[in-house]
PDB file of C-alpha atoms and ligand atoms in Angstrom:
ATOM      1  CA  UNK A   1     110.900 192.937  48.798  1.00 73.00           C
ATOM      2  CA  UNK A   2     109.537 190.657  51.534  1.00 83.00           C
ATOM      3  CA  UNK A   3     109.599 186.907  51.071  1.00 83.00           C
ATOM      4  CA  UNK A   4     105.796 186.629  51.004  1.00 87.00           C
ATOM      5  CA  UNK A   5     105.514 189.424  48.396  1.00 88.00           C
ATOM      6  CA  UNK A   6     108.141 187.654  46.259  1.00 90.00           C
ATOM      7  CA  UNK A   7     106.279 184.347  46.536  1.00 91.00           C
ATOM      8  CA  UNK A   8     102.998 186.020  45.568  1.00 91.00           C
ATOM      9  CA  UNK A   9     104.585 187.544  42.488  1.00 91.00           C
ATOM     10  CA  UNK A  10     106.217 184.295  41.427  1.00 91.00           C
ATOM     11  CA  UNK A  11     102.927 182.453  41.870  1.00 92.00           C
ATOM     12  CA  UNK A  12     101.119 184.997  39.634  1.00 92.00           C
ATOM     13  CA  UNK A  13     103.812 184.586  37.004  1.00 92.00           C
ATOM     14  CA  UNK A  14     103.568 180.798  37.238  1.00 91.00           C
ATOM     15  CA  UNK A  15      99.772 180.944  36.856  1.00 91.00           C
ATOM     16  CA  UNK A  16     100.138 183.039  33.707  1.00 90.00           C
ATOM     17  CA  UNK A  17     102.746 180.721  32.180  1.00 90.00           C
ATOM     18  CA  UNK A  18     100.722 177.631  33.118  1.00 90.00           C
ATOM     19  CA  UNK A  19      97.648 179.132  31.456  1.00 89.00           C
ATOM     20  CA  UNK A  20      99.581 179.768  28.254  1.00 88.00           C
ATOM     21  CA  UNK A  21     101.028 176.260  28.264  1.00 86.00           C
ATOM     22  CA  UNK A  22      97.522 174.864  28.799  1.00 85.00           C
ATOM     23  CA  UNK A  23      96.185 176.985  25.907  1.00 87.00           C
ATOM     24  CA  UNK A  24      98.815 175.738  23.409  1.00 84.00           C
ATOM     25  CA  UNK A  25      97.123 172.599  22.130  1.00 85.00           C
ATOM     26  CA  UNK A  26      97.985 172.482  18.431  1.00 83.00           C
ATOM     27  CA  UNK A  27     100.271 169.640  17.393  1.00 89.00           C
ATOM     28  CA  UNK A  28     101.927 169.893  13.979  1.00 95.00           C
ATOM     29  CA  UNK A  29     105.334 170.272  12.415  1.00 97.00           C
ATOM     30  CA  UNK A  30     106.650 173.820  12.258  1.00 98.00           C
ATOM     31  CA  UNK A  31     108.869 175.905  10.017  1.00 98.00           C
ATOM     32  CA  UNK A  32     111.780 177.520  11.847  1.00 98.00           C
ATOM     33  CA  UNK A  33     114.107 180.136  10.384  1.00 98.00           C
ATOM     34  CA  UNK A  34     117.462 180.972  11.960  1.00 98.00           C
ATOM     35  CA  UNK A  35     118.740 184.104  10.282  1.00 98.00           C
ATOM     36  CA  UNK A  36     120.755 187.278  10.962  1.00 98.00           C
ATOM     37  CA  UNK A  37     124.447 188.129  10.834  1.00 97.00           C
ATOM     38  CA  UNK A  38     125.523 186.625  14.156  1.00 97.00           C
ATOM     39  CA  UNK A  39     127.101 183.230  14.732  1.00 97.00           C
ATOM     40  CA  UNK A  40     124.862 180.338  15.696  1.00 97.00           C
ATOM     41  CA  UNK A  41     122.395 179.680  12.860  1.00 97.00           C
ATOM     42  CA  UNK A  42     123.794 176.374  11.622  1.00 96.00           C
ATOM     43  CA  UNK A  43     124.804 175.393  15.150  1.00 96.00           C
ATOM     44  CA  UNK A  44     121.219 175.885  16.342  1.00 98.00           C
ATOM     45  CA  UNK A  45     119.917 173.793  13.451  1.00 98.00           C
ATOM     46  CA  UNK A  46     122.210 170.914  14.367  1.00 97.00           C
ATOM     47  CA  UNK A  47     121.333 171.257  18.036  1.00 97.00           C
ATOM     48  CA  UNK A  48     117.736 170.606  16.992  1.00 98.00           C
ATOM     49  CA  UNK A  49     118.785 167.626  14.851  1.00 98.00           C
ATOM     50  CA  UNK A  50     120.458 166.166  17.975  1.00 97.00           C
ATOM     51  CA  UNK A  51     117.219 166.547  19.929  1.00 98.00           C
ATOM     52  CA  UNK A  52     115.253 164.848  17.160  1.00 98.00           C
ATOM     53  CA  UNK A  53     117.691 161.957  16.821  1.00 97.00           C
ATOM     54  CA  UNK A  54     118.037 161.678  20.597  1.00 97.00           C
ATOM     55  CA  UNK A  55     114.310 160.941  20.804  1.00 98.00           C
ATOM     56  CA  UNK A  56     114.602 158.244  18.142  1.00 97.00           C
ATOM     57  CA  UNK A  57     112.982 160.454  15.506  1.00 98.00           C
ATOM     58  CA  UNK A  58     114.179 160.889  11.924  1.00 98.00           C
ATOM     59  CA  UNK A  59     116.051 163.895  10.547  1.00 98.00           C
ATOM     60  CA  UNK A  60     117.763 164.714   7.255  1.00 98.00           C
ATOM     61  CA  UNK A  61     120.117 167.535   6.294  1.00 97.00           C
ATOM     62  CA  UNK A  62     120.647 169.412   3.047  1.00 97.00           C
ATOM     63  CA  UNK A  63     123.473 171.956   2.905  1.00 95.00           C
ATOM     64  CA  UNK A  64     123.304 174.513   0.139  1.00 92.00           C
ATOM     65  CA  UNK A  65     126.800 175.861   0.580  1.00 83.00           C
ATOM     66  CA  UNK A  66     129.738 173.548   0.490  1.00 66.00           C
ATOM     67  CA  UNK A  67     131.061 173.224   4.012  1.00 60.00           C
ATOM     68  CA  UNK A  68     134.484 172.186   5.125  1.00 60.00           C
ATOM     69  CA  UNK A  69     135.228 168.613   4.034  1.00 66.00           C
ATOM     70  CA  UNK A  70     135.553 167.421   7.615  1.00 75.00           C
ATOM     71  CA  UNK A  71     132.204 168.868   8.683  1.00 85.00           C
ATOM     72  CA  UNK A  72     132.009 167.849  12.372  1.00 91.00           C
ATOM     73  CA  UNK A  73     128.234 167.496  12.482  1.00 93.00           C
ATOM     74  CA  UNK A  74     128.228 165.158   9.541  1.00 93.00           C
ATOM     75  CA  UNK A  75     130.916 162.933  11.076  1.00 93.00           C
ATOM     76  CA  UNK A  76     128.776 162.539  14.167  1.00 95.00           C
ATOM     77  CA  UNK A  77     125.270 162.366  12.746  1.00 96.00           C
ATOM     78  CA  UNK A  78     125.596 160.332   9.562  1.00 95.00           C
ATOM     79  CA  UNK A  79     126.563 157.165  11.476  1.00 95.00           C
ATOM     80  CA  UNK A  80     123.432 157.827  13.564  1.00 95.00           C
ATOM     81  CA  UNK A  81     121.209 157.514  10.523  1.00 96.00           C
ATOM     82  CA  UNK A  82     120.953 161.179   9.489  1.00 98.00           C
ATOM     83  CA  UNK A  83     121.387 161.429   5.712  1.00 97.00           C
ATOM     84  CA  UNK A  84     123.337 164.447   4.467  1.00 95.00           C
ATOM     85  CA  UNK A  85     123.210 165.947   1.032  1.00 94.00           C
ATOM     86  CA  UNK A  86     125.845 168.623   0.585  1.00 92.00           C
ATOM     87  CA  UNK A  87     126.125 170.762  -2.532  1.00 88.00           C
ATOM     88  CA  UNK A  88     129.330 169.144  -3.574  1.00 69.00           C
ATOM     89  CA  UNK A  89     130.676 170.751  -6.688  1.00 63.00           C
ATOM     90  CA  UNK A  90     129.018 174.080  -7.015  1.00 52.00           C
ATOM     91  CA  UNK A  91     128.539 177.056  -4.841  1.00 55.00           C
ATOM     92  CA  UNK A  92     131.145 178.171  -2.358  1.00 58.00           C
ATOM     93  CA  UNK A  93     132.122 181.740  -1.634  1.00 58.00           C
ATOM     94  CA  UNK A  94     134.979 181.230  -4.107  1.00 59.00           C
ATOM     95  CA  UNK A  95     133.033 180.385  -7.244  1.00 61.00           C
ATOM     96  CA  UNK A  96     132.011 183.034  -9.706  1.00 66.00           C
ATOM     97  CA  UNK A  97     130.244 180.883 -12.263  1.00 78.00           C
ATOM     98  CA  UNK A  98     126.519 181.515 -12.230  1.00 81.00           C
ATOM     99  CA  UNK A  99     125.688 178.693 -14.559  1.00 84.00           C
ATOM    100  CA  UNK A 100     127.472 175.906 -12.662  1.00 83.00           C
ATOM    101  CA  UNK A 101     126.276 177.351  -9.352  1.00 84.00           C
ATOM    102  CA  UNK A 102     122.690 177.260 -10.586  1.00 88.00           C
ATOM    103  CA  UNK A 103     123.012 173.672 -11.784  1.00 88.00           C
ATOM    104  CA  UNK A 104     124.525 172.603  -8.451  1.00 88.00           C
ATOM    105  CA  UNK A 105     121.807 174.446  -6.572  1.00 91.00           C
ATOM    106  CA  UNK A 106     118.971 172.869  -8.570  1.00 94.00           C
ATOM    107  CA  UNK A 107     120.464 169.411  -8.212  1.00 93.00           C
ATOM    108  CA  UNK A 108     120.620 169.891  -4.441  1.00 94.00           C
ATOM    109  CA  UNK A 109     117.096 171.328  -4.363  1.00 97.00           C
ATOM    110  CA  UNK A 110     115.859 168.244  -6.212  1.00 97.00           C
ATOM    111  CA  UNK A 111     117.045 166.117  -3.269  1.00 97.00           C
ATOM    112  CA  UNK A 112     115.578 168.573  -0.787  1.00 98.00           C
ATOM    113  CA  UNK A 113     112.186 168.395  -2.500  1.00 98.00           C
ATOM    114  CA  UNK A 114     112.152 164.612  -2.222  1.00 98.00           C
ATOM    115  CA  UNK A 115     112.916 164.831   1.496  1.00 98.00           C
ATOM    116  CA  UNK A 116     110.141 167.396   1.918  1.00 98.00           C
ATOM    117  CA  UNK A 117     107.659 164.773   0.629  1.00 98.00           C
ATOM    118  CA  UNK A 118     108.822 161.952   2.907  1.00 98.00           C
ATOM    119  CA  UNK A 119     106.298 161.403   5.716  1.00 97.00           C
ATOM    120  CA  UNK A 120     108.815 159.300   7.681  1.00 98.00           C
ATOM    121  CA  UNK A 121     110.954 162.384   8.321  1.00 98.00           C
ATOM    122  CA  UNK A 122     110.274 164.428  11.434  1.00 98.00           C
ATOM    123  CA  UNK A 123     112.814 167.159  10.657  1.00 98.00           C
ATOM    124  CA  UNK A 124     114.488 168.452   7.498  1.00 98.00           C
ATOM    125  CA  UNK A 125     117.285 171.026   7.743  1.00 98.00           C
ATOM    126  CA  UNK A 126     117.852 173.282   4.725  1.00 98.00           C
ATOM    127  CA  UNK A 127     121.140 174.853   5.774  1.00 96.00           C
ATOM    128  CA  UNK A 128     122.062 178.127   3.979  1.00 95.00           C
ATOM    129  CA  UNK A 129     119.008 177.918   1.710  1.00 97.00           C
ATOM    130  CA  UNK A 130     118.384 181.659   2.064  1.00 97.00           C
ATOM    131  CA  UNK A 131     121.255 182.538  -0.284  1.00 93.00           C
ATOM    132  CA  UNK A 132     119.887 180.370  -3.078  1.00 94.00           C
ATOM    133  CA  UNK A 133     116.689 182.405  -3.047  1.00 96.00           C
ATOM    134  CA  UNK A 134     118.509 185.723  -2.585  1.00 95.00           C
ATOM    135  CA  UNK A 135     120.718 185.036  -5.634  1.00 90.00           C
ATOM    136  CA  UNK A 136     117.766 183.756  -7.690  1.00 92.00           C
ATOM    137  CA  UNK A 137     119.339 180.341  -8.176  1.00 91.00           C
ATOM    138  CA  UNK A 138     116.105 178.927  -6.843  1.00 95.00           C
ATOM    139  CA  UNK A 139     112.570 180.117  -7.391  1.00 96.00           C
ATOM    140  CA  UNK A 140     110.877 181.396  -4.263  1.00 98.00           C
ATOM    141  CA  UNK A 141     107.537 179.963  -5.425  1.00 98.00           C
ATOM    142  CA  UNK A 142     109.043 176.526  -5.775  1.00 98.00           C
ATOM    143  CA  UNK A 143     110.407 176.678  -2.222  1.00 98.00           C
ATOM    144  CA  UNK A 144     107.130 177.992  -0.804  1.00 98.00           C
ATOM    145  CA  UNK A 145     105.113 175.286  -2.577  1.00 98.00           C
ATOM    146  CA  UNK A 146     107.353 172.491  -1.317  1.00 98.00           C
ATOM    147  CA  UNK A 147     107.160 173.850   2.233  1.00 98.00           C
ATOM    148  CA  UNK A 148     103.385 174.273   2.134  1.00 98.00           C
ATOM    149  CA  UNK A 149     102.813 170.783   0.721  1.00 98.00           C
ATOM    150  CA  UNK A 150     105.060 168.932   3.156  1.00 98.00           C
ATOM    151  CA  UNK A 151     103.568 166.300   5.502  1.00 98.00           C
ATOM    152  CA  UNK A 152     101.791 167.931   8.423  1.00 97.00           C
ATOM    153  CA  UNK A 153     103.970 166.306  11.067  1.00 97.00           C
ATOM    154  CA  UNK A 154     107.253 167.424   9.472  1.00 98.00           C
ATOM    155  CA  UNK A 155     109.278 170.318  10.866  1.00 98.00           C
ATOM    156  CA  UNK A 156     111.731 172.219   8.685  1.00 98.00           C
ATOM    157  CA  UNK A 157     114.626 174.490   9.605  1.00 98.00           C
ATOM    158  CA  UNK A 158     115.968 177.063   7.161  1.00 98.00           C
ATOM    159  CA  UNK A 159     119.217 178.836   8.008  1.00 98.00           C
ATOM    160  CA  UNK A 160     121.150 181.689   6.456  1.00 97.00           C
ATOM    161  CA  UNK A 161     121.439 185.457   6.344  1.00 96.00           C
ATOM    162  CA  UNK A 162     119.118 187.755   4.402  1.00 96.00           C
ATOM    163  CA  UNK A 163     116.100 185.459   4.504  1.00 98.00           C
ATOM    164  CA  UNK A 164     113.343 186.420   2.051  1.00 98.00           C
ATOM    165  CA  UNK A 165     110.394 188.190   3.680  1.00 98.00           C
ATOM    166  CA  UNK A 166     107.937 185.626   2.297  1.00 98.00           C
ATOM    167  CA  UNK A 167     109.775 182.803   4.065  1.00 98.00           C
ATOM    168  CA  UNK A 168     109.841 184.800   7.310  1.00 98.00           C
ATOM    169  CA  UNK A 169     106.080 185.277   6.998  1.00 98.00           C
ATOM    170  CA  UNK A 170     105.509 181.592   6.306  1.00 98.00           C
ATOM    171  CA  UNK A 171     107.639 180.508   9.283  1.00 98.00           C
ATOM    172  CA  UNK A 172     106.212 179.671  12.694  1.00 98.00           C
ATOM    173  CA  UNK A 173     109.407 180.478  14.596  1.00 98.00           C
ATOM    174  CA  UNK A 174     112.004 183.005  13.468  1.00 98.00           C
ATOM    175  CA  UNK A 175     115.170 183.783  15.388  1.00 98.00           C
ATOM    176  CA  UNK A 176     117.565 186.497  14.359  1.00 98.00           C
ATOM    177  CA  UNK A 177     121.149 185.955  15.524  1.00 98.00           C
ATOM    178  CA  UNK A 178     122.608 189.375  16.239  1.00 97.00           C
ATOM    179  CA  UNK A 179     126.388 189.742  16.342  1.00 96.00           C
ATOM    180  CA  UNK A 180     127.528 191.574  19.447  1.00 96.00           C
ATOM    181  CA  UNK A 181     131.129 190.581  18.810  1.00 95.00           C
ATOM    182  CA  UNK A 182     132.909 187.808  16.925  1.00 93.00           C
ATOM    183  CA  UNK A 183     136.412 186.453  17.536  1.00 91.00           C
ATOM    184  CA  UNK A 184     137.191 186.754  13.829  1.00 90.00           C
ATOM    185  CA  UNK A 185     136.930 190.556  14.090  1.00 89.00           C
ATOM    186  CA  UNK A 186     140.167 190.643  16.103  1.00 92.00           C
ATOM    187  CA  UNK A 187     141.920 188.187  13.792  1.00 93.00           C
ATOM    188  CA  UNK A 188     141.244 184.897  15.577  1.00 92.00           C
ATOM    189  CA  UNK A 189     141.124 182.037  13.084  1.00 92.00           C
ATOM    190  CA  UNK A 190     138.030 179.894  12.566  1.00 90.00           C
ATOM    191  CA  UNK A 191     138.431 176.748  14.661  1.00 91.00           C
ATOM    192  CA  UNK A 192     137.657 173.101  14.094  1.00 92.00           C
ATOM    193  CA  UNK A 193     135.081 172.012  16.656  1.00 92.00           C
ATOM    194  CA  UNK A 194     133.805 175.562  17.152  1.00 92.00           C
ATOM    195  CA  UNK A 195     133.199 176.922  13.675  1.00 90.00           C
ATOM    196  CA  UNK A 196     132.829 173.708  11.665  1.00 88.00           C
TER     197      UNK A 196
HETATM  198  P1  LIG B 201     127.742 178.572  12.818  1.00 52.89           P
HETATM  199  O1  LIG B 201     127.916 177.545  11.721  1.00 52.89           O
HETATM  200  O2  LIG B 201     128.999 178.741  13.610  1.00 52.89           O
HETATM  201  O3  LIG B 201     126.505 178.354  13.646  1.00 52.89           O
HETATM  202  P2  LIG B 201     126.333 180.523  11.269  1.00 52.89           P
HETATM  203  O4  LIG B 201     125.654 179.405  10.601  1.00 52.89           O
HETATM  204  O5  LIG B 201     125.508 181.428  12.117  1.00 52.89           O
HETATM  205  O6  LIG B 201     127.561 179.983  12.099  1.00 52.89           O
HETATM  206  P3  LIG B 201     127.300 181.434   8.674  1.00 52.89           P
HETATM  207  O7  LIG B 201     126.912 182.754   8.130  1.00 52.89           O
HETATM  208  O8  LIG B 201     126.706 180.193   8.089  1.00 52.89           O
HETATM  209  O9  LIG B 201     127.076 181.489  10.257  1.00 52.89           O
HETATM  210  O10 LIG B 201     128.872 181.384   8.620  1.00 52.89           O
HETATM  211  C1  LIG B 201     129.595 180.235   8.839  1.00 52.89           C
HETATM  212  C2  LIG B 201     130.965 180.529   9.401  1.00 52.89           C
HETATM  213  O11 LIG B 201     131.222 181.912   9.572  1.00 52.89           O
HETATM  214  C3  LIG B 201     131.163 179.919  10.787  1.00 52.89           C
HETATM  215  O12 LIG B 201     132.459 179.407  10.807  1.00 52.89           O
HETATM  216  C4  LIG B 201     131.018 181.056  11.735  1.00 52.89           C
HETATM  217  O13 LIG B 201     131.816 180.954  12.905  1.00 52.89           O
HETATM  218  C5  LIG B 201     131.457 182.232  10.919  1.00 52.89           C
HETATM  219  N1  LIG B 201     130.675 183.418  11.301  1.00 52.89           N
HETATM  220  C6  LIG B 201     129.374 183.479  11.614  1.00 52.89           C
HETATM  221  N2  LIG B 201     128.998 184.728  11.946  1.00 52.89           N
HETATM  222  C7  LIG B 201     130.115 185.493  11.828  1.00 52.89           C
HETATM  223  C8  LIG B 201     130.406 186.878  12.063  1.00 52.89           C
HETATM  224  N3  LIG B 201     129.452 187.735  12.470  1.00 52.89           N
HETATM  225  N4  LIG B 201     131.670 187.297  11.845  1.00 52.89           N
HETATM  226  C9  LIG B 201     132.633 186.441  11.433  1.00 52.89           C
HETATM  227  N5  LIG B 201     132.420 185.124  11.202  1.00 52.89           N
HETATM  228  C10 LIG B 201     131.190 184.649  11.413  1.00 52.89           C
HETATM  229 MG1  LIG B 202     125.541 178.676   8.709  1.00 52.89          MG
END
């Protein structure tokens, strides 16, 4: 392709993109869902928290599945004013007790609901919330109501596999992480700094 033809094409593309940017005028908080079986859902959520905090805005994190005790994101972000609430005693992949899991889930959700009412927060992360709905520890209606009634300027990120269809419909941005390959499949151990 000649240089002038290439330039013409690029200019047309630029005009189209500029027009779309110009047309996007709505300013409000959004609901983002990072789902799917591939790696990167929680990482993407924390990447967004870093952006928020980097701009001097306020973020808070609720984690619905107990992470590793030396959660790297928490070590970094808590001293930068990001409150964390991690489901401490209940649900991990190891527990089998529905009753204690439900209590732990509801206690964590109680904190999440308070954050979802706080107009000072620009971003709330609900990490691994999808499982709580999938296992019926948490009522879908309750989650939907809290999301719908949040302050208009607040953005929310939900992460986790098997996200309920209703939450996908409610979301403004949905990304599905698709595993093409994962190091674990060939026996490579999960690594501090990469996986937690
Ligand atoms: P990450 O926290 O690394 O962004 P994630 O949030 O997308 O991962 P989860 O389903 O929450 O994934 O799983 C958490 C842990 O499982 C992480 O240590 C991650 O590396 C690992 N993991 C994620 N996807 C896969 C996969 N497809 N196969 C094996 N392990 C995975
Ligand atoms: Mg995750």
